[in-house]
PDB file of C-alpha atoms in Angstrom:
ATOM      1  CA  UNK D   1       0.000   0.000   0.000  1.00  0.00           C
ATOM      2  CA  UNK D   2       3.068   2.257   0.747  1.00  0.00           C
ATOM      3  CA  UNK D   3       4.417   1.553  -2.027  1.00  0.00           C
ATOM      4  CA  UNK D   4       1.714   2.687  -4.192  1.00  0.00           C
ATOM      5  CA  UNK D   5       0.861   5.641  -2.615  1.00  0.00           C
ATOM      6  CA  UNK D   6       4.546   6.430  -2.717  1.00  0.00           C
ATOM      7  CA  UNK D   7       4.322   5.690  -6.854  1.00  0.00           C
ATOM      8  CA  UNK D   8       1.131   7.852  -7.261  1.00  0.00           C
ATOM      9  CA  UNK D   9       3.024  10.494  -5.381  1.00  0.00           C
ATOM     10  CA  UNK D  10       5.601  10.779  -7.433  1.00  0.00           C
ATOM     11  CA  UNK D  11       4.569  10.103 -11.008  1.00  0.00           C
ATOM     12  CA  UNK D  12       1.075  12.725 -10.273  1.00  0.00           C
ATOM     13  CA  UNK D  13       2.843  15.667 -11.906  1.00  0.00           C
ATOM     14  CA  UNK D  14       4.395  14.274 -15.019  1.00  0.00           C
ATOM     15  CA  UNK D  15       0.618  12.411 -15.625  1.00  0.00           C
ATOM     16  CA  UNK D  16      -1.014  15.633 -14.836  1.00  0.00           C
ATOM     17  CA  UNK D  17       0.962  17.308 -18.024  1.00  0.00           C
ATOM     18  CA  UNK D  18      -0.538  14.602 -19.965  1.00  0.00           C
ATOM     19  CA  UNK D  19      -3.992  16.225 -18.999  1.00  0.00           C
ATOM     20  CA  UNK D  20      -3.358  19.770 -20.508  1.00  0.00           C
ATOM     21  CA  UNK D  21      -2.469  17.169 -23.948  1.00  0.00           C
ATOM     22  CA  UNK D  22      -5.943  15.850 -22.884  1.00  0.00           C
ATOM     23  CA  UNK D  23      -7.644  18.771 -22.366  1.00  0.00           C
ATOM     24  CA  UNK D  24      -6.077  20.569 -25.924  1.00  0.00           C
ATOM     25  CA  UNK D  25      -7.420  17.419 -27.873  1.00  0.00           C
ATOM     26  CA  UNK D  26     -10.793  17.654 -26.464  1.00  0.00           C
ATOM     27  CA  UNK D  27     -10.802  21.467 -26.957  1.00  0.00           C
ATOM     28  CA  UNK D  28      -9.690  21.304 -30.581  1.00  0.00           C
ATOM     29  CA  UNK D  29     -11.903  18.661 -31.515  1.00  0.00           C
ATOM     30  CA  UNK D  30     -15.143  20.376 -30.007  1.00  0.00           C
ATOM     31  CA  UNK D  31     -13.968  23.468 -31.699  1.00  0.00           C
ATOM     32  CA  UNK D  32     -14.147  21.385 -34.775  1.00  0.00           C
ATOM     33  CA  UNK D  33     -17.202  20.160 -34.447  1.00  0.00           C
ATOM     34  CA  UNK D  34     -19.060  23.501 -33.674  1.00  0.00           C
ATOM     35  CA  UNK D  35     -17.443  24.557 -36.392  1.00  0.00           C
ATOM     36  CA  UNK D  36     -18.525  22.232 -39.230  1.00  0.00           C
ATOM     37  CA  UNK D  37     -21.081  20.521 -37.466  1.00  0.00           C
ATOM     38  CA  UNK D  38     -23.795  24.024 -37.188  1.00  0.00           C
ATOM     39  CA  UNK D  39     -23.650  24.411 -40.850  1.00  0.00           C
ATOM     40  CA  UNK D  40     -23.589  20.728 -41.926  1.00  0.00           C
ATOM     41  CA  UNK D  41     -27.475  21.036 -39.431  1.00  0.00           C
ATOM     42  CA  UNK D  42     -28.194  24.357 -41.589  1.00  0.00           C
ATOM     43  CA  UNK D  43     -27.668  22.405 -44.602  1.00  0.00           C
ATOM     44  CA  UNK D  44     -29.705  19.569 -43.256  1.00  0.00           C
ATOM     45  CA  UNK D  45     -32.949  21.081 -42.581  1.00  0.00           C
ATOM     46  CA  UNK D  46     -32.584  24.114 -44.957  1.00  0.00           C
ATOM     47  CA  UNK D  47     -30.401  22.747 -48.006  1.00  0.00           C
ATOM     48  CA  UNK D  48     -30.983  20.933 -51.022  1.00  0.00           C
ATOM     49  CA  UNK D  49     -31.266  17.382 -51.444  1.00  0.00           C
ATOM     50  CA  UNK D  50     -28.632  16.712 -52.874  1.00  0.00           C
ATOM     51  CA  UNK D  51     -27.084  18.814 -49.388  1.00  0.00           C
ATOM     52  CA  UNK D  52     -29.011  16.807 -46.967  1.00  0.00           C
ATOM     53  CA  UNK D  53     -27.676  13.365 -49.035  1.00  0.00           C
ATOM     54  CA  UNK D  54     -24.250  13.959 -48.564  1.00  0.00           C
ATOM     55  CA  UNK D  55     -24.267  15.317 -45.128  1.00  0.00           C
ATOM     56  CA  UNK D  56     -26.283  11.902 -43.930  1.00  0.00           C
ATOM     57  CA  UNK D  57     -23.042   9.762 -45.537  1.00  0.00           C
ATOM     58  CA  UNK D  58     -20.641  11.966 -43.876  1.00  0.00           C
ATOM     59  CA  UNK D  59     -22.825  11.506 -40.400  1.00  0.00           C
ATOM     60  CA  UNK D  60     -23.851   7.741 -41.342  1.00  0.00           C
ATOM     61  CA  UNK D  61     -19.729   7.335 -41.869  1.00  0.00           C
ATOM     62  CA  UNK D  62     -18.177   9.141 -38.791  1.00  0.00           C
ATOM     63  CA  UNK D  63     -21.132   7.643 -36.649  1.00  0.00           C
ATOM     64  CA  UNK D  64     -20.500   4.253 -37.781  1.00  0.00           C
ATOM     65  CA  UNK D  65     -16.537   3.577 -37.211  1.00  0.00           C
ATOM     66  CA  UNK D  66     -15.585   2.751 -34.193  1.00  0.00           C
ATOM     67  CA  UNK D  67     -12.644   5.605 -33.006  1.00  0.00           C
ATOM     68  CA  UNK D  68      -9.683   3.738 -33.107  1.00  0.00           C
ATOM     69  CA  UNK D  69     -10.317   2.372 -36.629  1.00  0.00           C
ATOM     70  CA  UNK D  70     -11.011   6.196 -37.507  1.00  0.00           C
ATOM     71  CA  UNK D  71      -7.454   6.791 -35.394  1.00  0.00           C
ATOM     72  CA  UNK D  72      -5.669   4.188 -38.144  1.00  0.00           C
ATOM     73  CA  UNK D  73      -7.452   4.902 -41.059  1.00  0.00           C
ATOM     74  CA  UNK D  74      -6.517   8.801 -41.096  1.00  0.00           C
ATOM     75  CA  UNK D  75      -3.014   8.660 -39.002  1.00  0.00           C
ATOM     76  CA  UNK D  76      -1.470   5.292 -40.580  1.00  0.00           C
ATOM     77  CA  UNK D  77      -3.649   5.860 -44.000  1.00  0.00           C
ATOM     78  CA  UNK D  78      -4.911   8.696 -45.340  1.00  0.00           C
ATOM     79  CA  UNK D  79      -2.067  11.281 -43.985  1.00  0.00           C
ATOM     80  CA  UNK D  80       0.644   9.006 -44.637  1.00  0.00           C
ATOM     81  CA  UNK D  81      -0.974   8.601 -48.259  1.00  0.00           C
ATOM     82  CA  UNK D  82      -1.047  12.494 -48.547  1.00  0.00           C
ATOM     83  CA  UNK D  83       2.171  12.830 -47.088  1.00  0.00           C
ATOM     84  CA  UNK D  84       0.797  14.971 -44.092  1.00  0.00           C
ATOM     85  CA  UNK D  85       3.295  15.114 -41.489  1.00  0.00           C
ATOM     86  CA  UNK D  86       0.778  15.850 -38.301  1.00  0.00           C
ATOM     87  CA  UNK D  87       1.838  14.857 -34.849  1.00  0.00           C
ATOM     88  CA  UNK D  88      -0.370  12.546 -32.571  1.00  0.00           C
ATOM     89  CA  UNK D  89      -1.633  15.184 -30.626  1.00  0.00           C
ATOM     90  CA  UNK D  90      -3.114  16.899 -33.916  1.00  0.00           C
ATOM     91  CA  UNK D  91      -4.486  13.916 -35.591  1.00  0.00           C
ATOM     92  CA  UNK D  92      -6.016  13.108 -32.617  1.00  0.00           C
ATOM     93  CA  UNK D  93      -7.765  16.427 -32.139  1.00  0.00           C
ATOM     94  CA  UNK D  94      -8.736  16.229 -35.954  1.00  0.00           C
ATOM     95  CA  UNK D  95     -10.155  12.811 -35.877  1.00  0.00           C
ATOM     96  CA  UNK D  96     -11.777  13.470 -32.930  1.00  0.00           C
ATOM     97  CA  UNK D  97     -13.243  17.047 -34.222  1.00  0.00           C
ATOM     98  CA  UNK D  98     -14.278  14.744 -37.898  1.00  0.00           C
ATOM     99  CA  UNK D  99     -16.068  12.681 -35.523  1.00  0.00           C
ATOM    100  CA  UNK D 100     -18.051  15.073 -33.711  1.00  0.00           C
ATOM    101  CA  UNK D 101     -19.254  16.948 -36.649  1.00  0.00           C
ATOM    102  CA  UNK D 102     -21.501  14.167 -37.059  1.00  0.00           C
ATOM    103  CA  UNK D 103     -22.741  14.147 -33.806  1.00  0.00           C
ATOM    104  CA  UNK D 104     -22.942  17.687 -32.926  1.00  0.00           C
ATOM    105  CA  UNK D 105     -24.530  17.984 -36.365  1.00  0.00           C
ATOM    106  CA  UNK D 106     -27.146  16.156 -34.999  1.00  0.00           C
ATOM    107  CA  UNK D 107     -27.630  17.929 -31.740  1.00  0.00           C
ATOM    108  CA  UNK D 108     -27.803  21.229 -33.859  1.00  0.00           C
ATOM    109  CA  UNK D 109     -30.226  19.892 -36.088  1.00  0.00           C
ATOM    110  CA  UNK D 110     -32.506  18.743 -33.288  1.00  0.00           C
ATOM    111  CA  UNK D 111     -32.402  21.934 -32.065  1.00  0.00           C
ATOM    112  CA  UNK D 112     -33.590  23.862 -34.953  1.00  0.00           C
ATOM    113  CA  UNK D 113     -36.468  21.494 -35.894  1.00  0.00           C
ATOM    114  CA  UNK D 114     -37.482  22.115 -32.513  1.00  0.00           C
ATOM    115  CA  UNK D 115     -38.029  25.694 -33.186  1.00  0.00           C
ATOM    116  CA  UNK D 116     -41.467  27.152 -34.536  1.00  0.00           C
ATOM    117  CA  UNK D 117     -41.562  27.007 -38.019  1.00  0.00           C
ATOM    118  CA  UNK D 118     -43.652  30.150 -38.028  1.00  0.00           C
ATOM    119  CA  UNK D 119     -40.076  31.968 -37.220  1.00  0.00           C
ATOM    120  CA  UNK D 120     -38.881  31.778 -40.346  1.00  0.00           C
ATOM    121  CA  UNK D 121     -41.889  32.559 -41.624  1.00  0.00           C
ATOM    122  CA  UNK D 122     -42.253  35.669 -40.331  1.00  0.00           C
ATOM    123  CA  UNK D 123     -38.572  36.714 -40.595  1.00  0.00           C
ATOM    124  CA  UNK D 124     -39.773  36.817 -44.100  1.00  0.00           C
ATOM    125  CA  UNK D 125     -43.071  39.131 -43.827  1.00  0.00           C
ATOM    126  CA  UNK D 126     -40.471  41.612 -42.053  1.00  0.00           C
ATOM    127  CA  UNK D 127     -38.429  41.710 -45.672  1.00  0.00           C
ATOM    128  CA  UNK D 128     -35.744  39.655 -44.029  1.00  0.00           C
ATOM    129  CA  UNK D 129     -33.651  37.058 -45.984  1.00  0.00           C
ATOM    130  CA  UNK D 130     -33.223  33.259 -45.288  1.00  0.00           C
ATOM    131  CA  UNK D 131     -29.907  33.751 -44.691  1.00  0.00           C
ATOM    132  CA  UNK D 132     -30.058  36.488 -42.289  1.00  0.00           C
ATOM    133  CA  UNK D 133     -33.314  34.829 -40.763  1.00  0.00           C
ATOM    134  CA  UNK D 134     -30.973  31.875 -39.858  1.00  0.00           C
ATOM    135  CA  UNK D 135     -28.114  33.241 -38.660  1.00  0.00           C
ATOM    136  CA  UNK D 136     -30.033  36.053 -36.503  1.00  0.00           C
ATOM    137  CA  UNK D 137     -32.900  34.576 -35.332  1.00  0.00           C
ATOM    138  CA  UNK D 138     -33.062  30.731 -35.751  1.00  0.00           C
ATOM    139  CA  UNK D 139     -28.884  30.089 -34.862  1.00  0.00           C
ATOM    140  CA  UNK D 140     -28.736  31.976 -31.689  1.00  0.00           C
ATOM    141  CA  UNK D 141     -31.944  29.835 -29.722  1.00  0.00           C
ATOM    142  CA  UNK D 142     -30.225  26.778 -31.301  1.00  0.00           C
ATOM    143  CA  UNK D 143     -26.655  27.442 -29.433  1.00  0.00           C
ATOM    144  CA  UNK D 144     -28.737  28.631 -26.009  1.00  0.00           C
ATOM    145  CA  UNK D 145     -30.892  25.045 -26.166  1.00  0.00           C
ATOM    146  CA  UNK D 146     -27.822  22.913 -27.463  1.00  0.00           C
ATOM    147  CA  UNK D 147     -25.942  23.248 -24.344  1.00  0.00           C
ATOM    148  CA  UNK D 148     -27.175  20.427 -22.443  1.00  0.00           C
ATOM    149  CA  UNK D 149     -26.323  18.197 -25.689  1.00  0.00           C
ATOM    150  CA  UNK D 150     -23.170  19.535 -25.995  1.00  0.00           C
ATOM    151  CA  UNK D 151     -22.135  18.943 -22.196  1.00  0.00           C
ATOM    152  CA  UNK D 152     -22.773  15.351 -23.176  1.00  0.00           C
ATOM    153  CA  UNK D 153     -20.756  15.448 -26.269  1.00  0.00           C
ATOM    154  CA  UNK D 154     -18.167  17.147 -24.077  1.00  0.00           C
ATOM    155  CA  UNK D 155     -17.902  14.006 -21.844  1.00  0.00           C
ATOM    156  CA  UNK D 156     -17.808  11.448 -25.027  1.00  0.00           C
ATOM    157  CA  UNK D 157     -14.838  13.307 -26.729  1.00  0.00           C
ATOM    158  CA  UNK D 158     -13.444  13.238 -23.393  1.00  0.00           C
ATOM    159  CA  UNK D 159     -13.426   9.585 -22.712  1.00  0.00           C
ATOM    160  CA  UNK D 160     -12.478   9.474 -26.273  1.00  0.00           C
ATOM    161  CA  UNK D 161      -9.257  11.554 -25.929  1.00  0.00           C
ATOM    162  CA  UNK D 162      -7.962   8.555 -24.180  1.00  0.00           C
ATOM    163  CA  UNK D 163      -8.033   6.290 -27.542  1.00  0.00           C
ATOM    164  CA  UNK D 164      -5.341   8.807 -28.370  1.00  0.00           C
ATOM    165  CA  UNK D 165      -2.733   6.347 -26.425  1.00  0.00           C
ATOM    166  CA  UNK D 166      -2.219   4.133 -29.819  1.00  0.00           C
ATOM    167  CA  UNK D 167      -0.990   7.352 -31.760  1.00  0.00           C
ATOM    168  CA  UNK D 168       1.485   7.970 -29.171  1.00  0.00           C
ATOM    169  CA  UNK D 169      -0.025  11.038 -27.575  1.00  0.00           C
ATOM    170  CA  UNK D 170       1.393  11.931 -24.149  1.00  0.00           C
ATOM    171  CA  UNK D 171      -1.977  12.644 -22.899  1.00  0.00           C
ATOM    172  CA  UNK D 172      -3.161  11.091 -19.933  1.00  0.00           C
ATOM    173  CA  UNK D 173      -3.334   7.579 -20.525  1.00  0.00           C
ATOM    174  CA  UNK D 174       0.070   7.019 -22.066  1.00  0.00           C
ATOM    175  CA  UNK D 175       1.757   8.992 -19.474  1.00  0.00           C
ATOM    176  CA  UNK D 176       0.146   6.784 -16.489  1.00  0.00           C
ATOM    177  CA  UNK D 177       0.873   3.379 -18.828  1.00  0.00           C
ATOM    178  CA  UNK D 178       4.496   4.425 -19.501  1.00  0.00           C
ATOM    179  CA  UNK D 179       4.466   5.119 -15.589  1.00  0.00           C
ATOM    180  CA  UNK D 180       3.038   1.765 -14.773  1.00  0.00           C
ATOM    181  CA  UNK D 181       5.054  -0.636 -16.990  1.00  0.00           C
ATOM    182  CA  UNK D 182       8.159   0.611 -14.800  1.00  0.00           C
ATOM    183  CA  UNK D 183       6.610   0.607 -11.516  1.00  0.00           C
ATOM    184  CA  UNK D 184       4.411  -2.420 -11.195  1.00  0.00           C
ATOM    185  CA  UNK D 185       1.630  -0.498  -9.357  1.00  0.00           C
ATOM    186  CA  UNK D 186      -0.951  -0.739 -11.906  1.00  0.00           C
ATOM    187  CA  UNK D 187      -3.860  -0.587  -9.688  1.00  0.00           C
ATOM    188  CA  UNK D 188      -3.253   2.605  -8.128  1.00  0.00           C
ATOM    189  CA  UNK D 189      -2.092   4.912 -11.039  1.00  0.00           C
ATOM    190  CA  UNK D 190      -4.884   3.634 -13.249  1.00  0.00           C
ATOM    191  CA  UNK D 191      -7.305   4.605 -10.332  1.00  0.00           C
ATOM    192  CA  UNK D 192      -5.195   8.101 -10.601  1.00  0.00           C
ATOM    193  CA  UNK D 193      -5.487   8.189 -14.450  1.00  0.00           C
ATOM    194  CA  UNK D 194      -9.561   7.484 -13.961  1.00  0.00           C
ATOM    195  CA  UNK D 195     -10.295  10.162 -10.831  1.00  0.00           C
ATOM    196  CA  UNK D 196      -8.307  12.524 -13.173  1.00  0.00           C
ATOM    197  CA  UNK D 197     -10.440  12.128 -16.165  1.00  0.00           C
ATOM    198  CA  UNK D 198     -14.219  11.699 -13.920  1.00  0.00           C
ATOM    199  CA  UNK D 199     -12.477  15.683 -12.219  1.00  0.00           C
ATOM    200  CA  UNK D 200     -11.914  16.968 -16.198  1.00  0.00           C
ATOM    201  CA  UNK D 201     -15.515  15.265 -17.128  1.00  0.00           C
ATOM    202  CA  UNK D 202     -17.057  16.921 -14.097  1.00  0.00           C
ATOM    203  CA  UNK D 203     -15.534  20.903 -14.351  1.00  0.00           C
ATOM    204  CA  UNK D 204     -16.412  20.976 -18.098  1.00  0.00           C
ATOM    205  CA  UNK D 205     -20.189  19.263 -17.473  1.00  0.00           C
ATOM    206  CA  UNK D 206     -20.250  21.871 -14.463  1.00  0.00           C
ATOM    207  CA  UNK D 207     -19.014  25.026 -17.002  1.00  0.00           C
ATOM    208  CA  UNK D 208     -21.345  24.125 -19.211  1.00  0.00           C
ATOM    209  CA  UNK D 209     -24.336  23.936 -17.107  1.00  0.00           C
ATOM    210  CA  UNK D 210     -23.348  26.826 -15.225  1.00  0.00           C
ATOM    211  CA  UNK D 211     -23.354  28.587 -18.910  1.00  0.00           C
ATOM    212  CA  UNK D 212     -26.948  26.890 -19.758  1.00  0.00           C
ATOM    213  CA  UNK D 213     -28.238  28.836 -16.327  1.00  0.00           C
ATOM    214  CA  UNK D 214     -26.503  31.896 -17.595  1.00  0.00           C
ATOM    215  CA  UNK D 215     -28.077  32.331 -20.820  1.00  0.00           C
ATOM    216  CA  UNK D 216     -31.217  30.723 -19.724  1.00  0.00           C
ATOM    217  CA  UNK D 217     -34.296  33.026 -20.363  1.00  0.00           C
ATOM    218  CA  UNK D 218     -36.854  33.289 -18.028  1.00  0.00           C
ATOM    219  CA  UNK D 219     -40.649  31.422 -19.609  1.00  0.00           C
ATOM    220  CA  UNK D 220     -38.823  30.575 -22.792  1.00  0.00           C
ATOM    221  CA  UNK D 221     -38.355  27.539 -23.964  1.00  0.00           C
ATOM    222  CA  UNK D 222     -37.325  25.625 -27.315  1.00  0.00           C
TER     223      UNK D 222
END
């Protein structure tokens, strides 16, 4: 038992500088996913067919593969075949971010079907365009009634991140195995590795709910 604590003690700071790796992939990747994923849901409910086709491959694809064949196919396959040189930590946030276009496509989406149709609608009476009907009026309920969704995505990439260990990430994971194949004490830095990542799961859950509260209006809902 001494001994472990004793191994915990000492390797905690070199596995807690695999968390900010941790905490960069999961950043990047949700930054990814906003970013492509609210006007892949745009293009959903308000684009063409042919639009709406090729956005349900992309989401049928990315929702389909498990993550670590995702974490071959693009770092041993794709990028090696376009002779991208992009570290682990990179790929992983890119994979990652690929991956959670399709889901936070999805979350989006929801969102703005939930929304009276009669919105857009009348953005239209008042002279106002589609586009600026979207981004003005539909887009900005959608992000205020996506947070709860996206604290859950938050948590998924999260747990996620740790897949990252096969690329050769120093994130959190690799750190506490390269730790643990010296030390012998398995047991105890794993259970370190895991109360890390439920503390990271828990502050950004807690930020995010604490932002849902924030921009919560009063006798509004979606």
């Amino acid at each position: 038992m001494l001994e472990s604590l004793i191994a915990v003690k000492d390797a905690l700071p070199y596995i807690l500088q695999g968390s900010l790796v941790t905490v960069a992939i999961v950043l990047g990747a949700m930054l990814i996913g906003l970013a492509l994923g609210l006007p892949m849901a745009v293009g959903q409910v308000y684009g063409t067919r042919l639009i709406r086709y090729l956005a349900a491959v992309y989401v049928w694809f990315f929702r389909g593969v498990p993550v670590l064949v995702l974490f071959f196919l693009f770092y041993f396959g794709l990028f090696n075949a376009l002779n991208l040189n992009l570290s682990s930590i990179v790929t992983a946030a890119l994979v990652l971010g690929l991956r959670g276009v399709a889901y936070q496509s999805q979350i989006f989406r929801g969102g703005i079907e939930a929304l009276p149709r009669g919105q857009l609608m009348a953005a239209r009476s008042l002279g106002m365009t589609d586009t600026r009907a979207i981004l003005f009026i539909i887009l900005p309920q959608v992000l205020r009634t996506s947070i709860p969704g996206w604290a859950n995505e938050y948590s998924i990439v999260l747990k996620d991140s740790a897949i990252a260990f096969v690329l050769g990430a120093p994130e959190i994971l690799s750190r506490t195995h390269f730790v643990a194949s010296r030390t012998y004490e398995h047991f105890a830095l794993y259970l370190t590795a895991g109360i890390i990542y439920f503390c990271l799961t828990w502050a950004g859950v807690h930020l995010l709910h604490r932002l849902e509260k924030k921009l919560y209006i009063p006798g509004y809902s979606s």
